[in-house]
């Protein structure tokens, strides 16, 4: 299991998957989509449908910079992320949470 998280390949896969979902669903979305939900699960902030691509862009930037040596070395110098498995697992988890946010928006919009 540990060696499964020693690179960003899984995170890049999730990023590409999120982008494909956004590209396909873009044509079926209303002109305004929810971008924030309150504690009752009701949308309270809306934006243009082009912002469906916001999550894949954030994922790509996160994964790109997490692969840079200086960023990685900086994180690995902190005690909670002192090994590479935890570091890449953190990147994977944040990428997966952004995918979950994207799916929540799509499910809310598409029914």
PDB file of N, CA and C in Angstrom:
ATOM      1  N   UNK A   1       0.830  -1.203   0.000  1.00  0.00           N
ATOM      2  CA  UNK A   1       0.000   0.000   0.000  1.00  0.00           C
ATOM      3  C   UNK A   1       0.861   1.248   0.000  1.00  0.00           C
ATOM      4  N   UNK A   2       1.962   1.232   0.753  1.00  0.00           N
ATOM      5  CA  UNK A   2       2.781   2.429   0.874  1.00  0.00           C
ATOM      6  C   UNK A   2       3.344   2.867  -0.471  1.00  0.00           C
ATOM      7  N   UNK A   3       3.834   1.928  -1.274  1.00  0.00           N
ATOM      8  CA  UNK A   3       4.421   2.303  -2.556  1.00  0.00           C
ATOM      9  C   UNK A   3       3.368   2.798  -3.545  1.00  0.00           C
ATOM     10  N   UNK A   4       2.104   2.527  -3.270  1.00  0.00           N
ATOM     11  CA  UNK A   4       1.028   2.964  -4.151  1.00  0.00           C
ATOM     12  C   UNK A   4       0.922   4.481  -4.163  1.00  0.00           C
ATOM     13  N   UNK A   5       1.373   5.150  -3.117  1.00  0.00           N
ATOM     14  CA  UNK A   5       1.271   6.602  -3.003  1.00  0.00           C
ATOM     15  C   UNK A   5       2.630   7.300  -3.077  1.00  0.00           C
ATOM     16  N   UNK A   6       3.566   6.780  -3.846  1.00  0.00           N
ATOM     17  CA  UNK A   6       4.875   7.420  -3.935  1.00  0.00           C
ATOM     18  C   UNK A   6       5.030   8.307  -5.168  1.00  0.00           C
ATOM     19  N   UNK A   7       3.929   8.686  -5.778  1.00  0.00           N
ATOM     20  CA  UNK A   7       3.972   9.637  -6.891  1.00  0.00           C
ATOM     21  C   UNK A   7       2.594  10.269  -7.049  1.00  0.00           C
ATOM     22  N   UNK A   8       2.480  11.181  -8.000  1.00  0.00           N
ATOM     23  CA  UNK A   8       1.229  11.905  -8.218  1.00  0.00           C
ATOM     24  C   UNK A   8       0.381  11.328  -9.348  1.00  0.00           C
ATOM     25  N   UNK A   9       0.694  10.136  -9.830  1.00  0.00           N
ATOM     26  CA  UNK A   9      -0.043   9.577 -10.969  1.00  0.00           C
ATOM     27  C   UNK A   9      -1.535   9.416 -10.674  1.00  0.00           C
ATOM     28  N   UNK A  10      -1.857   8.949  -9.496  1.00  0.00           N
ATOM     29  CA  UNK A  10      -3.274   8.784  -9.131  1.00  0.00           C
ATOM     30  C   UNK A  10      -3.974  10.135  -9.043  1.00  0.00           C
ATOM     31  N   UNK A  11      -3.280  11.121  -8.541  1.00  0.00           N
ATOM     32  CA  UNK A  11      -3.854  12.464  -8.455  1.00  0.00           C
ATOM     33  C   UNK A  11      -4.070  13.052  -9.843  1.00  0.00           C
ATOM     34  N   UNK A  12      -3.111  12.846 -10.761  1.00  0.00           N
ATOM     35  CA  UNK A  12      -3.299  13.331 -12.133  1.00  0.00           C
ATOM     36  C   UNK A  12      -4.475  12.628 -12.799  1.00  0.00           C
ATOM     37  N   UNK A  13      -4.658  11.350 -12.517  1.00  0.00           N
ATOM     38  CA  UNK A  13      -5.803  10.617 -13.074  1.00  0.00           C
ATOM     39  C   UNK A  13      -7.110  11.244 -12.597  1.00  0.00           C
ATOM     40  N   UNK A  14      -7.207  11.547 -11.309  1.00  0.00           N
ATOM     41  CA  UNK A  14      -8.416  12.176 -10.771  1.00  0.00           C
ATOM     42  C   UNK A  14      -8.625  13.553 -11.404  1.00  0.00           C
ATOM     43  N   UNK A  15      -7.555  14.300 -11.600  1.00  0.00           N
ATOM     44  CA  UNK A  15      -7.651  15.624 -12.215  1.00  0.00           C
ATOM     45  C   UNK A  15      -8.187  15.523 -13.645  1.00  0.00           C
ATOM     46  N   UNK A  16      -7.651  14.603 -14.415  1.00  0.00           N
ATOM     47  CA  UNK A  16      -8.120  14.415 -15.799  1.00  0.00           C
ATOM     48  C   UNK A  16      -9.567  13.949 -15.801  1.00  0.00           C
ATOM     49  N   UNK A  17      -9.906  13.044 -14.898  1.00  0.00           N
ATOM     50  CA  UNK A  17     -11.282  12.557 -14.781  1.00  0.00           C
ATOM     51  C   UNK A  17     -12.229  13.714 -14.450  1.00  0.00           C
ATOM     52  N   UNK A  18     -11.827  14.575 -13.523  1.00  0.00           N
ATOM     53  CA  UNK A  18     -12.641  15.731 -13.153  1.00  0.00           C
ATOM     54  C   UNK A  18     -12.817  16.673 -14.337  1.00  0.00           C
ATOM     55  N   UNK A  19     -11.750  16.887 -15.104  1.00  0.00           N
ATOM     56  CA  UNK A  19     -11.841  17.756 -16.281  1.00  0.00           C
ATOM     57  C   UNK A  19     -12.786  17.164 -17.326  1.00  0.00           C
ATOM     58  N   UNK A  20     -12.706  15.868 -17.558  1.00  0.00           N
ATOM     59  CA  UNK A  20     -13.598  15.219 -18.533  1.00  0.00           C
ATOM     60  C   UNK A  20     -15.048  15.343 -18.083  1.00  0.00           C
ATOM     61  N   UNK A  21     -15.309  15.122 -16.807  1.00  0.00           N
ATOM     62  CA  UNK A  21     -16.669  15.268 -16.285  1.00  0.00           C
ATOM     63  C   UNK A  21     -17.156  16.706 -16.491  1.00  0.00           C
ATOM     64  N   UNK A  22     -16.298  17.686 -16.214  1.00  0.00           N
ATOM     65  CA  UNK A  22     -16.677  19.086 -16.393  1.00  0.00           C
ATOM     66  C   UNK A  22     -16.952  19.398 -17.862  1.00  0.00           C
ATOM     67  N   UNK A  23     -16.103  18.897 -18.749  1.00  0.00           N
ATOM     68  CA  UNK A  23     -16.260  19.184 -20.179  1.00  0.00           C
ATOM     69  C   UNK A  23     -17.545  18.571 -20.736  1.00  0.00           C
ATOM     70  N   UNK A  24     -17.855  17.361 -20.332  1.00  0.00           N
ATOM     71  CA  UNK A  24     -19.069  16.693 -20.817  1.00  0.00           C
ATOM     72  C   UNK A  24     -20.311  17.348 -20.228  1.00  0.00           C
ATOM     73  N   UNK A  25     -20.279  17.629 -18.938  1.00  0.00           N
ATOM     74  CA  UNK A  25     -21.468  18.170 -18.283  1.00  0.00           C
ATOM     75  C   UNK A  25     -21.708  19.639 -18.598  1.00  0.00           C
ATOM     76  N   UNK A  26     -20.691  20.352 -19.062  1.00  0.00           N
ATOM     77  CA  UNK A  26     -20.828  21.776 -19.361  1.00  0.00           C
ATOM     78  C   UNK A  26     -22.024  22.048 -20.266  1.00  0.00           C
ATOM     79  N   UNK A  27     -22.239  21.211 -21.243  1.00  0.00           N
ATOM     80  CA  UNK A  27     -23.304  21.427 -22.240  1.00  0.00           C
ATOM     81  C   UNK A  27     -24.687  21.183 -21.672  1.00  0.00           C
ATOM     82  N   UNK A  28     -24.783  20.532 -20.524  1.00  0.00           N
ATOM     83  CA  UNK A  28     -26.078  20.207 -19.920  1.00  0.00           C
ATOM     84  C   UNK A  28     -26.402  21.075 -18.707  1.00  0.00           C
ATOM     85  N   UNK A  29     -25.481  21.932 -18.319  1.00  0.00           N
ATOM     86  CA  UNK A  29     -25.675  22.752 -17.124  1.00  0.00           C
ATOM     87  C   UNK A  29     -26.499  24.000 -17.432  1.00  0.00           C
ATOM     88  N   UNK A  30     -27.224  24.494 -16.421  1.00  0.00           N
ATOM     89  CA  UNK A  30     -27.899  25.791 -16.589  1.00  0.00           C
ATOM     90  C   UNK A  30     -26.845  26.901 -16.639  1.00  0.00           C
ATOM     91  N   UNK A  31     -27.260  28.109 -17.025  1.00  0.00           N
ATOM     92  CA  UNK A  31     -26.314  29.218 -17.142  1.00  0.00           C
ATOM     93  C   UNK A  31     -25.697  29.612 -15.809  1.00  0.00           C
ATOM     94  N   UNK A  32     -26.428  29.412 -14.716  1.00  0.00           N
ATOM     95  CA  UNK A  32     -25.914  29.691 -13.371  1.00  0.00           C
ATOM     96  C   UNK A  32     -25.849  28.398 -12.588  1.00  0.00           C
ATOM     97  N   UNK A  33     -24.707  28.160 -11.959  1.00  0.00           N
ATOM     98  CA  UNK A  33     -24.543  26.948 -11.153  1.00  0.00           C
ATOM     99  C   UNK A  33     -24.187  27.343  -9.721  1.00  0.00           C
ATOM    100  N   UNK A  34     -24.549  26.511  -8.746  1.00  0.00           N
ATOM    101  CA  UNK A  34     -24.212  26.825  -7.349  1.00  0.00           C
ATOM    102  C   UNK A  34     -22.714  26.638  -7.105  1.00  0.00           C
ATOM    103  N   UNK A  35     -22.153  27.507  -6.312  1.00  0.00           N
ATOM    104  CA  UNK A  35     -20.733  27.396  -5.971  1.00  0.00           C
ATOM    105  C   UNK A  35     -20.514  27.257  -4.469  1.00  0.00           C
ATOM    106  N   UNK A  36     -21.562  27.482  -3.682  1.00  0.00           N
ATOM    107  CA  UNK A  36     -21.442  27.347  -2.229  1.00  0.00           C
ATOM    108  C   UNK A  36     -22.783  26.895  -1.678  1.00  0.00           C
ATOM    109  N   UNK A  37     -22.725  26.056  -0.648  1.00  0.00           N
ATOM    110  CA  UNK A  37     -23.931  25.543  -0.007  1.00  0.00           C
ATOM    111  C   UNK A  37     -23.882  25.883   1.470  1.00  0.00           C
ATOM    112  N   UNK A  38     -25.044  26.241   2.040  1.00  0.00           N
ATOM    113  CA  UNK A  38     -25.083  26.549   3.470  1.00  0.00           C
ATOM    114  C   UNK A  38     -25.170  25.259   4.285  1.00  0.00           C
ATOM    115  N   UNK A  39     -25.328  25.374   5.587  1.00  0.00           N
ATOM    116  CA  UNK A  39     -25.317  24.198   6.460  1.00  0.00           C
ATOM    117  C   UNK A  39     -26.525  23.285   6.257  1.00  0.00           C
ATOM    118  N   UNK A  40     -27.596  23.813   5.643  1.00  0.00           N
ATOM    119  CA  UNK A  40     -28.766  22.982   5.346  1.00  0.00           C
ATOM    120  C   UNK A  40     -28.673  22.327   3.971  1.00  0.00           C
ATOM    121  N   UNK A  41     -27.572  22.548   3.251  1.00  0.00           N
ATOM    122  CA  UNK A  41     -27.392  21.969   1.928  1.00  0.00           C
ATOM    123  C   UNK A  41     -28.080  22.748   0.823  1.00  0.00           C
ATOM    124  N   UNK A  42     -28.451  23.992   1.101  1.00  0.00           N
ATOM    125  CA  UNK A  42     -29.113  24.836   0.110  1.00  0.00           C
ATOM    126  C   UNK A  42     -28.069  25.758  -0.508  1.00  0.00           C
ATOM    127  N   UNK A  43     -28.102  25.852  -1.835  1.00  0.00           N
ATOM    128  CA  UNK A  43     -27.140  26.716  -2.530  1.00  0.00           C
ATOM    129  C   UNK A  43     -27.394  28.177  -2.161  1.00  0.00           C
ATOM    130  N   UNK A  44     -26.326  28.871  -1.779  1.00  0.00           N
ATOM    131  CA  UNK A  44     -26.478  30.277  -1.419  1.00  0.00           C
ATOM    132  C   UNK A  44     -25.533  31.196  -2.196  1.00  0.00           C
ATOM    133  N   UNK A  45     -24.815  30.649  -3.143  1.00  0.00           N
ATOM    134  CA  UNK A  45     -23.950  31.448  -3.993  1.00  0.00           C
ATOM    135  C   UNK A  45     -23.905  30.804  -5.379  1.00  0.00           C
ATOM    136  N   UNK A  46     -24.105  31.605  -6.399  1.00  0.00           N
ATOM    137  CA  UNK A  46     -24.148  31.088  -7.761  1.00  0.00           C
ATOM    138  C   UNK A  46     -23.103  31.763  -8.630  1.00  0.00           C
ATOM    139  N   UNK A  47     -22.759  31.092  -9.722  1.00  0.00           N
ATOM    140  CA  UNK A  47     -21.775  31.638 -10.638  1.00  0.00           C
ATOM    141  C   UNK A  47     -22.089  31.139 -12.044  1.00  0.00           C
ATOM    142  N   UNK A  48     -21.370  31.634 -13.030  1.00  0.00           N
ATOM    143  CA  UNK A  48     -21.561  31.188 -14.399  1.00  0.00           C
ATOM    144  C   UNK A  48     -21.114  29.747 -14.571  1.00  0.00           C
ATOM    145  N   UNK A  49     -21.675  29.063 -15.547  1.00  0.00           N
ATOM    146  CA  UNK A  49     -21.379  27.640 -15.691  1.00  0.00           C
ATOM    147  C   UNK A  49     -19.949  27.355 -16.122  1.00  0.00           C
ATOM    148  N   UNK A  50     -19.250  28.348 -16.629  1.00  0.00           N
ATOM    149  CA  UNK A  50     -17.847  28.136 -17.004  1.00  0.00           C
ATOM    150  C   UNK A  50     -16.992  27.811 -15.772  1.00  0.00           C
ATOM    151  N   UNK A  51     -17.474  28.200 -14.602  1.00  0.00           N
ATOM    152  CA  UNK A  51     -16.719  27.932 -13.384  1.00  0.00           C
ATOM    153  C   UNK A  51     -16.755  26.463 -12.962  1.00  0.00           C
ATOM    154  N   UNK A  52     -17.431  25.629 -13.737  1.00  0.00           N
ATOM    155  CA  UNK A  52     -17.380  24.190 -13.482  1.00  0.00           C
ATOM    156  C   UNK A  52     -15.954  23.679 -13.705  1.00  0.00           C
ATOM    157  N   UNK A  53     -15.165  24.464 -14.450  1.00  0.00           N
ATOM    158  CA  UNK A  53     -13.768  24.092 -14.702  1.00  0.00           C
ATOM    159  C   UNK A  53     -12.830  24.568 -13.597  1.00  0.00           C
ATOM    160  N   UNK A  54     -13.361  25.231 -12.582  1.00  0.00           N
ATOM    161  CA  UNK A  54     -12.532  25.731 -11.488  1.00  0.00           C
ATOM    162  C   UNK A  54     -11.874  24.586 -10.711  1.00  0.00           C
ATOM    163  N   UNK A  55     -12.613  23.542 -10.403  1.00  0.00           N
ATOM    164  CA  UNK A  55     -12.050  22.432  -9.628  1.00  0.00           C
ATOM    165  C   UNK A  55     -10.904  21.737 -10.366  1.00  0.00           C
ATOM    166  N   UNK A  56     -11.059  21.381 -11.662  1.00  0.00           N
ATOM    167  CA  UNK A  56      -9.915  20.755 -12.339  1.00  0.00           C
ATOM    168  C   UNK A  56      -8.690  21.672 -12.430  1.00  0.00           C
ATOM    169  N   UNK A  57      -8.914  22.967 -12.570  1.00  0.00           N
ATOM    170  CA  UNK A  57      -7.777  23.895 -12.621  1.00  0.00           C
ATOM    171  C   UNK A  57      -7.067  23.935 -11.266  1.00  0.00           C
ATOM    172  N   UNK A  58      -7.831  23.995 -10.190  1.00  0.00           N
ATOM    173  CA  UNK A  58      -7.223  23.989  -8.849  1.00  0.00           C
ATOM    174  C   UNK A  58      -6.467  22.684  -8.628  1.00  0.00           C
ATOM    175  N   UNK A  59      -7.068  21.567  -9.046  1.00  0.00           N
ATOM    176  CA  UNK A  59      -6.382  20.280  -8.918  1.00  0.00           C
ATOM    177  C   UNK A  59      -5.058  20.275  -9.682  1.00  0.00           C
ATOM    178  N   UNK A  60      -5.082  20.738 -10.924  1.00  0.00           N
ATOM    179  CA  UNK A  60      -3.871  20.735 -11.747  1.00  0.00           C
ATOM    180  C   UNK A  60      -2.770  21.594 -11.136  1.00  0.00           C
ATOM    181  N   UNK A  61      -3.139  22.776 -10.631  1.00  0.00           N
ATOM    182  CA  UNK A  61      -2.147  23.654 -10.001  1.00  0.00           C
ATOM    183  C   UNK A  61      -1.582  22.989  -8.744  1.00  0.00           C
ATOM    184  N   UNK A  62      -2.444  22.410  -7.937  1.00  0.00           N
ATOM    185  CA  UNK A  62      -2.000  21.725  -6.719  1.00  0.00           C
ATOM    186  C   UNK A  62      -1.032  20.592  -7.047  1.00  0.00           C
ATOM    187  N   UNK A  63      -1.402  19.748  -7.992  1.00  0.00           N
ATOM    188  CA  UNK A  63      -0.556  18.598  -8.328  1.00  0.00           C
ATOM    189  C   UNK A  63       0.762  19.057  -8.951  1.00  0.00           C
ATOM    190  N   UNK A  64       0.684  20.066  -9.830  1.00  0.00           N
ATOM    191  CA  UNK A  64       1.895  20.575 -10.463  1.00  0.00           C
ATOM    192  C   UNK A  64       2.888  21.075  -9.418  1.00  0.00           C
ATOM    193  N   UNK A  65       2.422  21.927  -8.507  1.00  0.00           N
ATOM    194  CA  UNK A  65       3.329  22.482  -7.516  1.00  0.00           C
ATOM    195  C   UNK A  65       3.753  21.453  -6.471  1.00  0.00           C
ATOM    196  N   UNK A  66       2.914  20.469  -6.195  1.00  0.00           N
ATOM    197  CA  UNK A  66       3.320  19.440  -5.230  1.00  0.00           C
ATOM    198  C   UNK A  66       4.433  18.568  -5.782  1.00  0.00           C
ATOM    199  N   UNK A  67       4.587  18.540  -7.083  1.00  0.00           N
ATOM    200  CA  UNK A  67       5.673  17.777  -7.689  1.00  0.00           C
ATOM    201  C   UNK A  67       6.986  18.540  -7.767  1.00  0.00           C
ATOM    202  N   UNK A  68       6.979  19.821  -7.465  1.00  0.00           N
ATOM    203  CA  UNK A  68       8.214  20.613  -7.488  1.00  0.00           C
ATOM    204  C   UNK A  68       9.057  20.269  -6.265  1.00  0.00           C
ATOM    205  N   UNK A  69      10.349  20.154  -6.478  1.00  0.00           N
ATOM    206  CA  UNK A  69      11.260  19.727  -5.424  1.00  0.00           C
ATOM    207  C   UNK A  69      11.238  20.651  -4.206  1.00  0.00           C
ATOM    208  N   UNK A  70      11.242  21.968  -4.406  1.00  0.00           N
ATOM    209  CA  UNK A  70      11.266  22.898  -3.266  1.00  0.00           C
ATOM    210  C   UNK A  70      10.012  22.781  -2.417  1.00  0.00           C
ATOM    211  N   UNK A  71       8.860  22.661  -3.051  1.00  0.00           N
ATOM    212  CA  UNK A  71       7.600  22.524  -2.308  1.00  0.00           C
ATOM    213  C   UNK A  71       7.591  21.206  -1.533  1.00  0.00           C
ATOM    214  N   UNK A  72       7.977  20.151  -2.219  1.00  0.00           N
ATOM    215  CA  UNK A  72       8.004  18.830  -1.584  1.00  0.00           C
ATOM    216  C   UNK A  72       8.969  18.811  -0.403  1.00  0.00           C
ATOM    217  N   UNK A  73      10.175  19.353  -0.593  1.00  0.00           N
ATOM    218  CA  UNK A  73      11.156  19.384   0.501  1.00  0.00           C
ATOM    219  C   UNK A  73      10.652  20.203   1.682  1.00  0.00           C
ATOM    220  N   UNK A  74       9.971  21.304   1.386  1.00  0.00           N
ATOM    221  CA  UNK A  74       9.425  22.142   2.459  1.00  0.00           C
ATOM    222  C   UNK A  74       8.388  21.365   3.272  1.00  0.00           C
ATOM    223  N   UNK A  75       7.467  20.673   2.583  1.00  0.00           N
ATOM    224  CA  UNK A  75       6.462  19.887   3.296  1.00  0.00           C
ATOM    225  C   UNK A  75       7.098  18.736   4.066  1.00  0.00           C
ATOM    226  N   UNK A  76       8.071  18.072   3.460  1.00  0.00           N
ATOM    227  CA  UNK A  76       8.701  16.931   4.122  1.00  0.00           C
ATOM    228  C   UNK A  76       9.524  17.347   5.342  1.00  0.00           C
ATOM    229  N   UNK A  77       9.840  18.639   5.448  1.00  0.00           N
ATOM    230  CA  UNK A  77      10.583  19.107   6.622  1.00  0.00           C
ATOM    231  C   UNK A  77       9.675  19.300   7.831  1.00  0.00           C
ATOM    232  N   UNK A  78       8.362  19.277   7.632  1.00  0.00           N
ATOM    233  CA  UNK A  78       7.419  19.429   8.743  1.00  0.00           C
ATOM    234  C   UNK A  78       7.096  18.059   9.333  1.00  0.00           C
ATOM    235  N   UNK A  79       7.049  17.939  10.656  1.00  0.00           N
ATOM    236  CA  UNK A  79       6.829  16.640  11.298  1.00  0.00           C
ATOM    237  C   UNK A  79       5.578  15.876  10.845  1.00  0.00           C
ATOM    238  N   UNK A  80       4.418  16.510  10.620  1.00  0.00           N
ATOM    239  CA  UNK A  80       3.263  15.696  10.223  1.00  0.00           C
ATOM    240  C   UNK A  80       3.415  15.027   8.855  1.00  0.00           C
ATOM    241  N   UNK A  81       4.256  15.591   7.992  1.00  0.00           N
ATOM    242  CA  UNK A  81       4.410  15.058   6.637  1.00  0.00           C
ATOM    243  C   UNK A  81       5.835  14.570   6.412  1.00  0.00           C
ATOM    244  N   UNK A  82       6.433  13.947   7.410  1.00  0.00           N
ATOM    245  CA  UNK A  82       7.854  13.625   7.370  1.00  0.00           C
ATOM    246  C   UNK A  82       8.214  12.493   6.415  1.00  0.00           C
ATOM    247  N   UNK A  83       7.259  11.842   5.804  1.00  0.00           N
ATOM    248  CA  UNK A  83       7.614  10.838   4.798  1.00  0.00           C
ATOM    249  C   UNK A  83       6.801  11.048   3.521  1.00  0.00           C
ATOM    250  N   UNK A  84       7.315  10.518   2.430  1.00  0.00           N
ATOM    251  CA  UNK A  84       6.715  10.761   1.117  1.00  0.00           C
ATOM    252  C   UNK A  84       5.317  10.173   0.987  1.00  0.00           C
ATOM    253  N   UNK A  85       5.056   9.069   1.623  1.00  0.00           N
ATOM    254  CA  UNK A  85       3.731   8.450   1.519  1.00  0.00           C
ATOM    255  C   UNK A  85       2.661   9.396   2.065  1.00  0.00           C
ATOM    256  N   UNK A  86       2.900   9.976   3.236  1.00  0.00           N
ATOM    257  CA  UNK A  86       1.941  10.924   3.813  1.00  0.00           C
ATOM    258  C   UNK A  86       1.783  12.149   2.918  1.00  0.00           C
ATOM    259  N   UNK A  87       2.877  12.600   2.343  1.00  0.00           N
ATOM    260  CA  UNK A  87       2.847  13.773   1.469  1.00  0.00           C
ATOM    261  C   UNK A  87       1.964  13.518   0.250  1.00  0.00           C
ATOM    262  N   UNK A  88       2.229  12.427  -0.456  1.00  0.00           N
ATOM    263  CA  UNK A  88       1.445  12.135  -1.655  1.00  0.00           C
ATOM    264  C   UNK A  88       0.008  11.731  -1.314  1.00  0.00           C
ATOM    265  N   UNK A  89      -0.184  11.122  -0.157  1.00  0.00           N
ATOM    266  CA  UNK A  89      -1.537  10.792   0.289  1.00  0.00           C
ATOM    267  C   UNK A  89      -2.329  12.069   0.550  1.00  0.00           C
ATOM    268  N   UNK A  90      -1.690  13.084   1.110  1.00  0.00           N
ATOM    269  CA  UNK A  90      -2.347  14.367   1.332  1.00  0.00           C
ATOM    270  C   UNK A  90      -2.753  15.008   0.002  1.00  0.00           C
ATOM    271  N   UNK A  91      -1.864  15.003  -0.972  1.00  0.00           N
ATOM    272  CA  UNK A  91      -2.174  15.560  -2.291  1.00  0.00           C
ATOM    273  C   UNK A  91      -3.340  14.789  -2.917  1.00  0.00           C
ATOM    274  N   UNK A  92      -3.302  13.474  -2.821  1.00  0.00           N
ATOM    275  CA  UNK A  92      -4.376  12.635  -3.360  1.00  0.00           C
ATOM    276  C   UNK A  92      -5.702  12.934  -2.663  1.00  0.00           C
ATOM    277  N   UNK A  93      -5.675  13.070  -1.340  1.00  0.00           N
ATOM    278  CA  UNK A  93      -6.905  13.320  -0.576  1.00  0.00           C
ATOM    279  C   UNK A  93      -7.521  14.670  -0.938  1.00  0.00           C
ATOM    280  N   UNK A  94      -6.699  15.701  -1.071  1.00  0.00           N
ATOM    281  CA  UNK A  94      -7.230  17.016  -1.439  1.00  0.00           C
ATOM    282  C   UNK A  94      -7.796  16.976  -2.858  1.00  0.00           C
ATOM    283  N   UNK A  95      -7.115  16.293  -3.758  1.00  0.00           N
ATOM    284  CA  UNK A  95      -7.602  16.152  -5.134  1.00  0.00           C
ATOM    285  C   UNK A  95      -8.935  15.411  -5.155  1.00  0.00           C
ATOM    286  N   UNK A  96      -9.046  14.359  -4.362  1.00  0.00           N
ATOM    287  CA  UNK A  96     -10.301  13.601  -4.292  1.00  0.00           C
ATOM    288  C   UNK A  96     -11.426  14.442  -3.687  1.00  0.00           C
ATOM    289  N   UNK A  97     -11.109  15.277  -2.694  1.00  0.00           N
ATOM    290  CA  UNK A  97     -12.144  16.143  -2.115  1.00  0.00           C
ATOM    291  C   UNK A  97     -12.625  17.182  -3.123  1.00  0.00           C
ATOM    292  N   UNK A  98     -11.736  17.685  -3.952  1.00  0.00           N
ATOM    293  CA  UNK A  98     -12.152  18.614  -4.999  1.00  0.00           C
ATOM    294  C   UNK A  98     -13.045  17.915  -6.024  1.00  0.00           C
ATOM    295  N   UNK A  99     -12.753  16.649  -6.328  1.00  0.00           N
ATOM    296  CA  UNK A  99     -13.636  15.867  -7.202  1.00  0.00           C
ATOM    297  C   UNK A  99     -15.007  15.713  -6.558  1.00  0.00           C
ATOM    298  N   UNK A 100     -15.042  15.455  -5.262  1.00  0.00           N
ATOM    299  CA  UNK A 100     -16.323  15.338  -4.559  1.00  0.00           C
ATOM    300  C   UNK A 100     -17.105  16.645  -4.613  1.00  0.00           C
ATOM    301  N   UNK A 101     -16.419  17.772  -4.490  1.00  0.00           N
ATOM    302  CA  UNK A 101     -17.085  19.059  -4.614  1.00  0.00           C
ATOM    303  C   UNK A 101     -17.663  19.266  -6.001  1.00  0.00           C
ATOM    304  N   UNK A 102     -16.914  18.877  -7.014  1.00  0.00           N
ATOM    305  CA  UNK A 102     -17.381  18.976  -8.402  1.00  0.00           C
ATOM    306  C   UNK A 102     -18.635  18.114  -8.608  1.00  0.00           C
ATOM    307  N   UNK A 103     -18.592  16.900  -8.090  1.00  0.00           N
ATOM    308  CA  UNK A 103     -19.747  16.002  -8.238  1.00  0.00           C
ATOM    309  C   UNK A 103     -20.965  16.525  -7.483  1.00  0.00           C
ATOM    310  N   UNK A 104     -20.749  17.147  -6.336  1.00  0.00           N
ATOM    311  CA  UNK A 104     -21.855  17.730  -5.582  1.00  0.00           C
ATOM    312  C   UNK A 104     -22.542  18.830  -6.392  1.00  0.00           C
ATOM    313  N   UNK A 105     -21.748  19.685  -7.000  1.00  0.00           N
ATOM    314  CA  UNK A 105     -22.317  20.751  -7.838  1.00  0.00           C
ATOM    315  C   UNK A 105     -23.088  20.167  -9.003  1.00  0.00           C
ATOM    316  N   UNK A 106     -22.498  19.165  -9.656  1.00  0.00           N
ATOM    317  CA  UNK A 106     -23.173  18.568 -10.813  1.00  0.00           C
ATOM    318  C   UNK A 106     -24.470  17.870 -10.439  1.00  0.00           C
ATOM    319  N   UNK A 107     -24.447  17.133  -9.341  1.00  0.00           N
ATOM    320  CA  UNK A 107     -25.662  16.439  -8.898  1.00  0.00           C
ATOM    321  C   UNK A 107     -26.758  17.433  -8.521  1.00  0.00           C
ATOM    322  N   UNK A 108     -26.366  18.534  -7.914  1.00  0.00           N
ATOM    323  CA  UNK A 108     -27.343  19.571  -7.555  1.00  0.00           C
ATOM    324  C   UNK A 108     -27.960  20.178  -8.814  1.00  0.00           C
ATOM    325  N   UNK A 109     -27.131  20.418  -9.826  1.00  0.00           N
ATOM    326  CA  UNK A 109     -27.625  21.066 -11.049  1.00  0.00           C
ATOM    327  C   UNK A 109     -28.414  20.123 -11.950  1.00  0.00           C
ATOM    328  N   UNK A 110     -27.984  18.892 -12.038  1.00  0.00           N
ATOM    329  CA  UNK A 110     -28.557  17.977 -13.010  1.00  0.00           C
ATOM    330  C   UNK A 110     -29.662  17.089 -12.421  1.00  0.00           C
ATOM    331  N   UNK A 111     -29.907  17.249 -11.162  1.00  0.00           N
ATOM    332  CA  UNK A 111     -31.058  16.571 -10.628  1.00  0.00           C
ATOM    333  C   UNK A 111     -30.761  15.552  -9.617  1.00  0.00           C
TER     334      UNK A 111
END
